[in-house]
Coordinates of C-alpha atoms in Angstrom, one line a residue:
Chain A
X80 CA 15.0 9.0 10.9
X81 CA 11.9 7.2 10.9
X82 CA 11.7 4.3 13.5
X83 CA 9.0 2.2 14.7
X84 CA 9.7 -1.0 16.8
X85 CA 7.8 -3.6 18.8
X86 CA 9.3 -5.7 21.5
X87 CA 7.0 -8.4 23.6
X88 CA 6.7 -11.9 24.5
X89 CA 7.8 -14.7 21.7
X90 CA 4.8 -16.9 23.5
X91 CA 2.1 -16.2 25.4
X92 CA -0.3 -18.6 27.3
X93 CA -3.5 -20.0 26.0
X94 CA -6.3 -17.4 27.5
X95 CA -3.2 -15.0 29.5
X96 CA -3.1 -11.5 28.1
X97 CA -1.0 -10.4 25.6
X98 CA 1.0 -6.6 25.6
X99 CA 2.8 -5.2 22.8
X100 CA 5.2 -1.8 23.7
X101 CA 5.7 -0.2 20.0
X102 CA 8.4 2.8 20.4
X103 CA 8.6 5.4 17.9
X104 CA 11.4 7.4 17.0
X105 CA 11.9 10.2 14.0
X106 CA 8.4 11.5 15.0
X107 CA 6.0 12.8 18.0
X108 CA 3.1 11.0 18.7
X109 CA 0.8 14.1 19.7
X110 CA 1.5 14.6 15.9
X111 CA 0.7 11.1 14.2
X112 CA -0.8 8.3 14.3
X113 CA 0.0 5.1 15.5
X114 CA -1.5 1.9 13.8
X115 CA -2.0 -2.0 15.1
X116 CA -2.1 -4.5 12.7
X117 CA -1.3 -8.5 12.8
X118 CA -0.5 -10.7 9.8
X119 CA -0.9 -15.0 11.3
X120 CA 1.7 -17.5 10.0
X121 CA 0.9 -17.6 5.6
X122 CA -1.9 -14.9 5.9
X123 CA -3.9 -11.5 5.3
X124 CA -3.6 -8.4 6.7
X125 CA -5.9 -7.7 10.0
X126 CA -6.2 -3.9 11.0
X127 CA -7.1 -3.9 15.4
X128 CA -6.5 -0.6 16.0
X129 CA -5.4 2.6 16.5
X130 CA -4.1 5.8 18.7
X131 CA -4.8 9.0 17.2
X132 CA -2.1 11.9 17.7
X133 CA -5.1 13.2 19.9
X134 CA -4.8 10.9 22.4
X135 CA -7.8 8.5 21.6
X136 CA -9.0 5.3 20.3
X137 CA -10.6 3.4 17.9
X138 CA -11.0 -0.8 17.8
X139 CA -12.0 -3.1 15.5
X140 CA -15.2 -4.4 16.8
X141 CA -13.7 -8.1 15.7
X142 CA -11.6 -8.0 19.0
X143 CA -14.6 -7.0 21.0
X144 CA -13.8 -5.2 24.5
X145 CA -10.2 -7.7 24.6
X146 CA -8.1 -5.2 22.8
X147 CA -6.8 -1.8 24.5
X148 CA -3.7 0.9 22.9
X149 CA -2.8 3.8 24.7
X150 CA 0.8 5.8 25.1
X151 CA 2.9 7.4 27.0
X152 CA 3.9 10.1 24.2
X153 CA 7.0 11.5 27.0
X154 CA 8.2 8.1 26.3
X155 CA 7.5 8.0 22.7
X156 CA 5.8 4.5 23.2
X157 CA 2.1 3.1 22.3
X158 CA 1.0 0.1 23.9
X159 CA -1.2 -2.6 22.9
X160 CA -2.7 -5.4 24.7
X161 CA -5.1 -7.7 24.5
X162 CA -7.0 -10.0 26.7
X163 CA -8.4 -13.9 26.6
X164 CA -6.0 -14.8 24.1
X165 CA -6.5 -18.0 22.5
X166 CA -4.8 -19.7 19.5
X167 CA -5.8 -18.1 16.5
X168 CA -4.4 -15.0 18.0
X169 CA -0.9 -16.5 17.1
X170 CA -0.2 -13.7 14.5
X171 CA 2.8 -11.5 14.0
X172 CA 2.1 -8.0 15.6
X173 CA 3.2 -5.2 13.6
X174 CA 3.1 -1.5 14.5
X175 CA 2.8 1.5 12.0
X176 CA 2.5 4.8 11.7
X177 CA -0.1 6.6 9.7
X178 CA 0.1 9.9 7.9
X179 CA -3.0 10.4 7.2
X180 CA -3.8 11.4 3.9
X181 CA -0.9 9.6 3.0
X182 CA -1.5 5.9 4.8
X183 CA 0.9 3.5 7.1
X184 CA 3.8 4.6 5.7
X185 CA 6.4 3.5 8.3
X186 CA 5.8 -0.5 9.8
X187 CA 7.8 -1.7 12.8
X188 CA 9.3 -4.8 11.8
X189 CA 7.0 -6.8 14.1
X190 CA 7.2 -9.2 16.8
X191 CA 6.1 -12.8 16.2
X192 CA 3.1 -14.1 19.2
X193 CA 3.0 -17.4 19.4
X194 CA 0.0 -18.2 21.6
X195 CA 0.5 -21.9 23.2
X196 CA -1.9 -24.7 26.0
Chain B
X232 CA -17.3 -3.3 7.6
X233 CA -16.3 -2.1 3.8
X234 CA -15.3 -5.2 2.2
X235 CA -12.0 -5.5 -0.2
X236 CA -11.7 -8.0 -2.8
X237 CA -8.5 -8.2 -4.4
X238 CA -7.9 -10.6 -7.4
X239 CA -5.7 -12.2 -8.4
X240 CA -4.8 -14.4 -5.7
X241 CA -1.8 -15.5 -6.9
X242 CA 0.0 -14.3 -10.6
X243 CA 2.8 -16.2 -12.1
X244 CA 4.7 -13.5 -15.0
X245 CA 7.2 -13.3 -16.8
X246 CA 10.4 -10.6 -16.3
X247 CA 9.9 -7.6 -18.0
X248 CA 6.1 -8.2 -18.8
X249 CA 2.8 -6.1 -17.0
X250 CA 0.7 -7.5 -14.7
X251 CA -2.8 -5.7 -12.8
X252 CA -3.8 -6.4 -10.2
X253 CA -7.2 -5.1 -8.9
X254 CA -9.0 -4.4 -5.9
X255 CA -13.0 -4.3 -5.7
X256 CA -14.4 -2.6 -2.1
X257 CA -18.1 -3.4 -1.2
X258 CA -18.3 0.7 -1.3
X259 CA -17.9 3.3 -2.5
X260 CA -14.6 4.6 -1.4
X261 CA -13.2 8.4 -2.4
X262 CA -9.9 7.1 -3.7
X263 CA -9.1 6.0 -0.3
X264 CA -6.9 3.3 -1.4
X265 CA -3.1 2.1 -0.4
X266 CA -1.2 -0.5 -2.1
X267 CA 2.0 -2.4 0.0
X268 CA 4.1 -5.0 -1.0
X269 CA 5.5 -7.2 1.3
X270 CA 8.7 -9.6 0.7
X271 CA 8.7 -12.3 3.3
X272 CA 9.8 -12.4 7.0
X273 CA 9.3 -8.4 6.1
X274 CA 7.0 -5.3 6.9
X275 CA 4.3 -4.6 4.7
X276 CA 5.9 -1.1 2.7
X277 CA 3.9 1.3 1.4
X278 CA 3.9 1.6 -2.7
X279 CA 1.1 4.1 -3.5
X280 CA -1.2 6.2 -1.9
X281 CA -5.0 8.1 -2.0
X282 CA -5.6 6.0 -5.5
X283 CA -2.5 7.4 -8.1
X284 CA 0.3 8.8 -5.7
X285 CA 3.5 7.4 -5.8
X286 CA 5.1 7.0 -2.5
X287 CA 9.0 8.6 -2.0
X288 CA 11.7 6.1 -3.4
X289 CA 9.3 3.9 -5.2
X290 CA 10.6 2.8 -9.0
X291 CA 8.5 4.1 -11.2
X292 CA 6.5 1.1 -12.5
X293 CA 4.4 0.7 -10.6
X294 CA 1.3 2.9 -11.1
X295 CA -2.2 3.1 -8.8
X296 CA -5.6 3.7 -10.4
X297 CA -9.5 3.7 -10.0
X298 CA -12.2 5.5 -8.5
X299 CA -15.3 4.6 -6.5
X300 CA -15.2 1.1 -5.9
X301 CA -12.9 -0.1 -8.6
X302 CA -8.7 0.2 -8.3
X303 CA -5.8 -1.4 -9.9
X304 CA -2.1 -1.3 -9.3
X305 CA -0.1 -2.0 -12.4
X306 CA 3.5 -2.8 -12.6
X307 CA 5.7 -2.7 -16.4
X308 CA 8.5 -4.1 -17.0
X309 CA 8.5 -7.0 -13.9
X310 CA 11.8 -6.6 -12.1
X311 CA 12.6 -9.8 -10.2
X312 CA 12.8 -8.0 -7.2
X313 CA 8.9 -7.0 -7.6
X314 CA 7.7 -10.8 -6.6
X315 CA 6.2 -10.9 -3.2
X316 CA 2.5 -10.5 -2.4
X317 CA 0.6 -7.0 -2.3
X318 CA -2.3 -5.5 -0.1
X319 CA -4.7 -3.3 -0.9
X320 CA -6.0 -1.1 2.1
X321 CA -8.7 1.4 2.2
X322 CA -8.6 4.4 4.2
X323 CA -11.8 5.3 4.2
X324 CA -14.2 4.2 7.2
X325 CA -12.6 2.2 9.8
X326 CA -11.9 -0.8 10.6
X327 CA -9.3 0.3 7.7
X328 CA -9.5 -3.4 6.1
X329 CA -7.0 -4.6 3.9
X330 CA -7.5 -7.2 0.6
X331 CA -6.2 -11.0 1.2
X332 CA -3.4 -10.7 -0.9
X333 CA -2.5 -11.3 -4.3
X334 CA 1.0 -13.3 -4.9
X335 CA 3.7 -12.2 -7.3
X336 CA 5.8 -15.3 -8.7
X337 CA 8.3 -15.1 -12.0
X338 CA 7.2 -17.5 -14.7

């Protein structure tokens, strides 16, 4: 069955770099797109960016040049890397599968990341 | 960026009641609108896609409608398990923005 699972640190120091891995199963990264969405505690959802099935990427300009998304199709993994972390980057980070015409039909459980000074 | 204005921010309703949540896009999104349900501590779950298509396994008491810039989610015969936060999202253009959410509680 389709599954996505995020793994990453619980705590990141201020100004440091966040790295999260989304490991997927039950589908191919060359067929489906994978997106990253985050949610600060008690707040709404923010779309961060996408890894398209063809290997291209798309980013929310709100993250300027801080954000990078890549993948390793042989390992069925998508990677999020974001630098210069600030306290307002404290959030739960989700990866989600995107089926064209259907939207984000499967989500990972998310990983809660706290940025500490 | 396309702005999604969702209303109301919170809603209190009784069991068996019908509730409606609305989402207004800042420009025409040509029905590329999804609705998600999120329970506390859980990831969002897709309810409706392309404005009015019910995702697999979603109860038929949920329905979506709308076109252009105005969309709505209707829940008929409210059940206790429907207590959640609901988000709309436009899938028309990047960045794929979400509404701020509607917190649905039981009266």
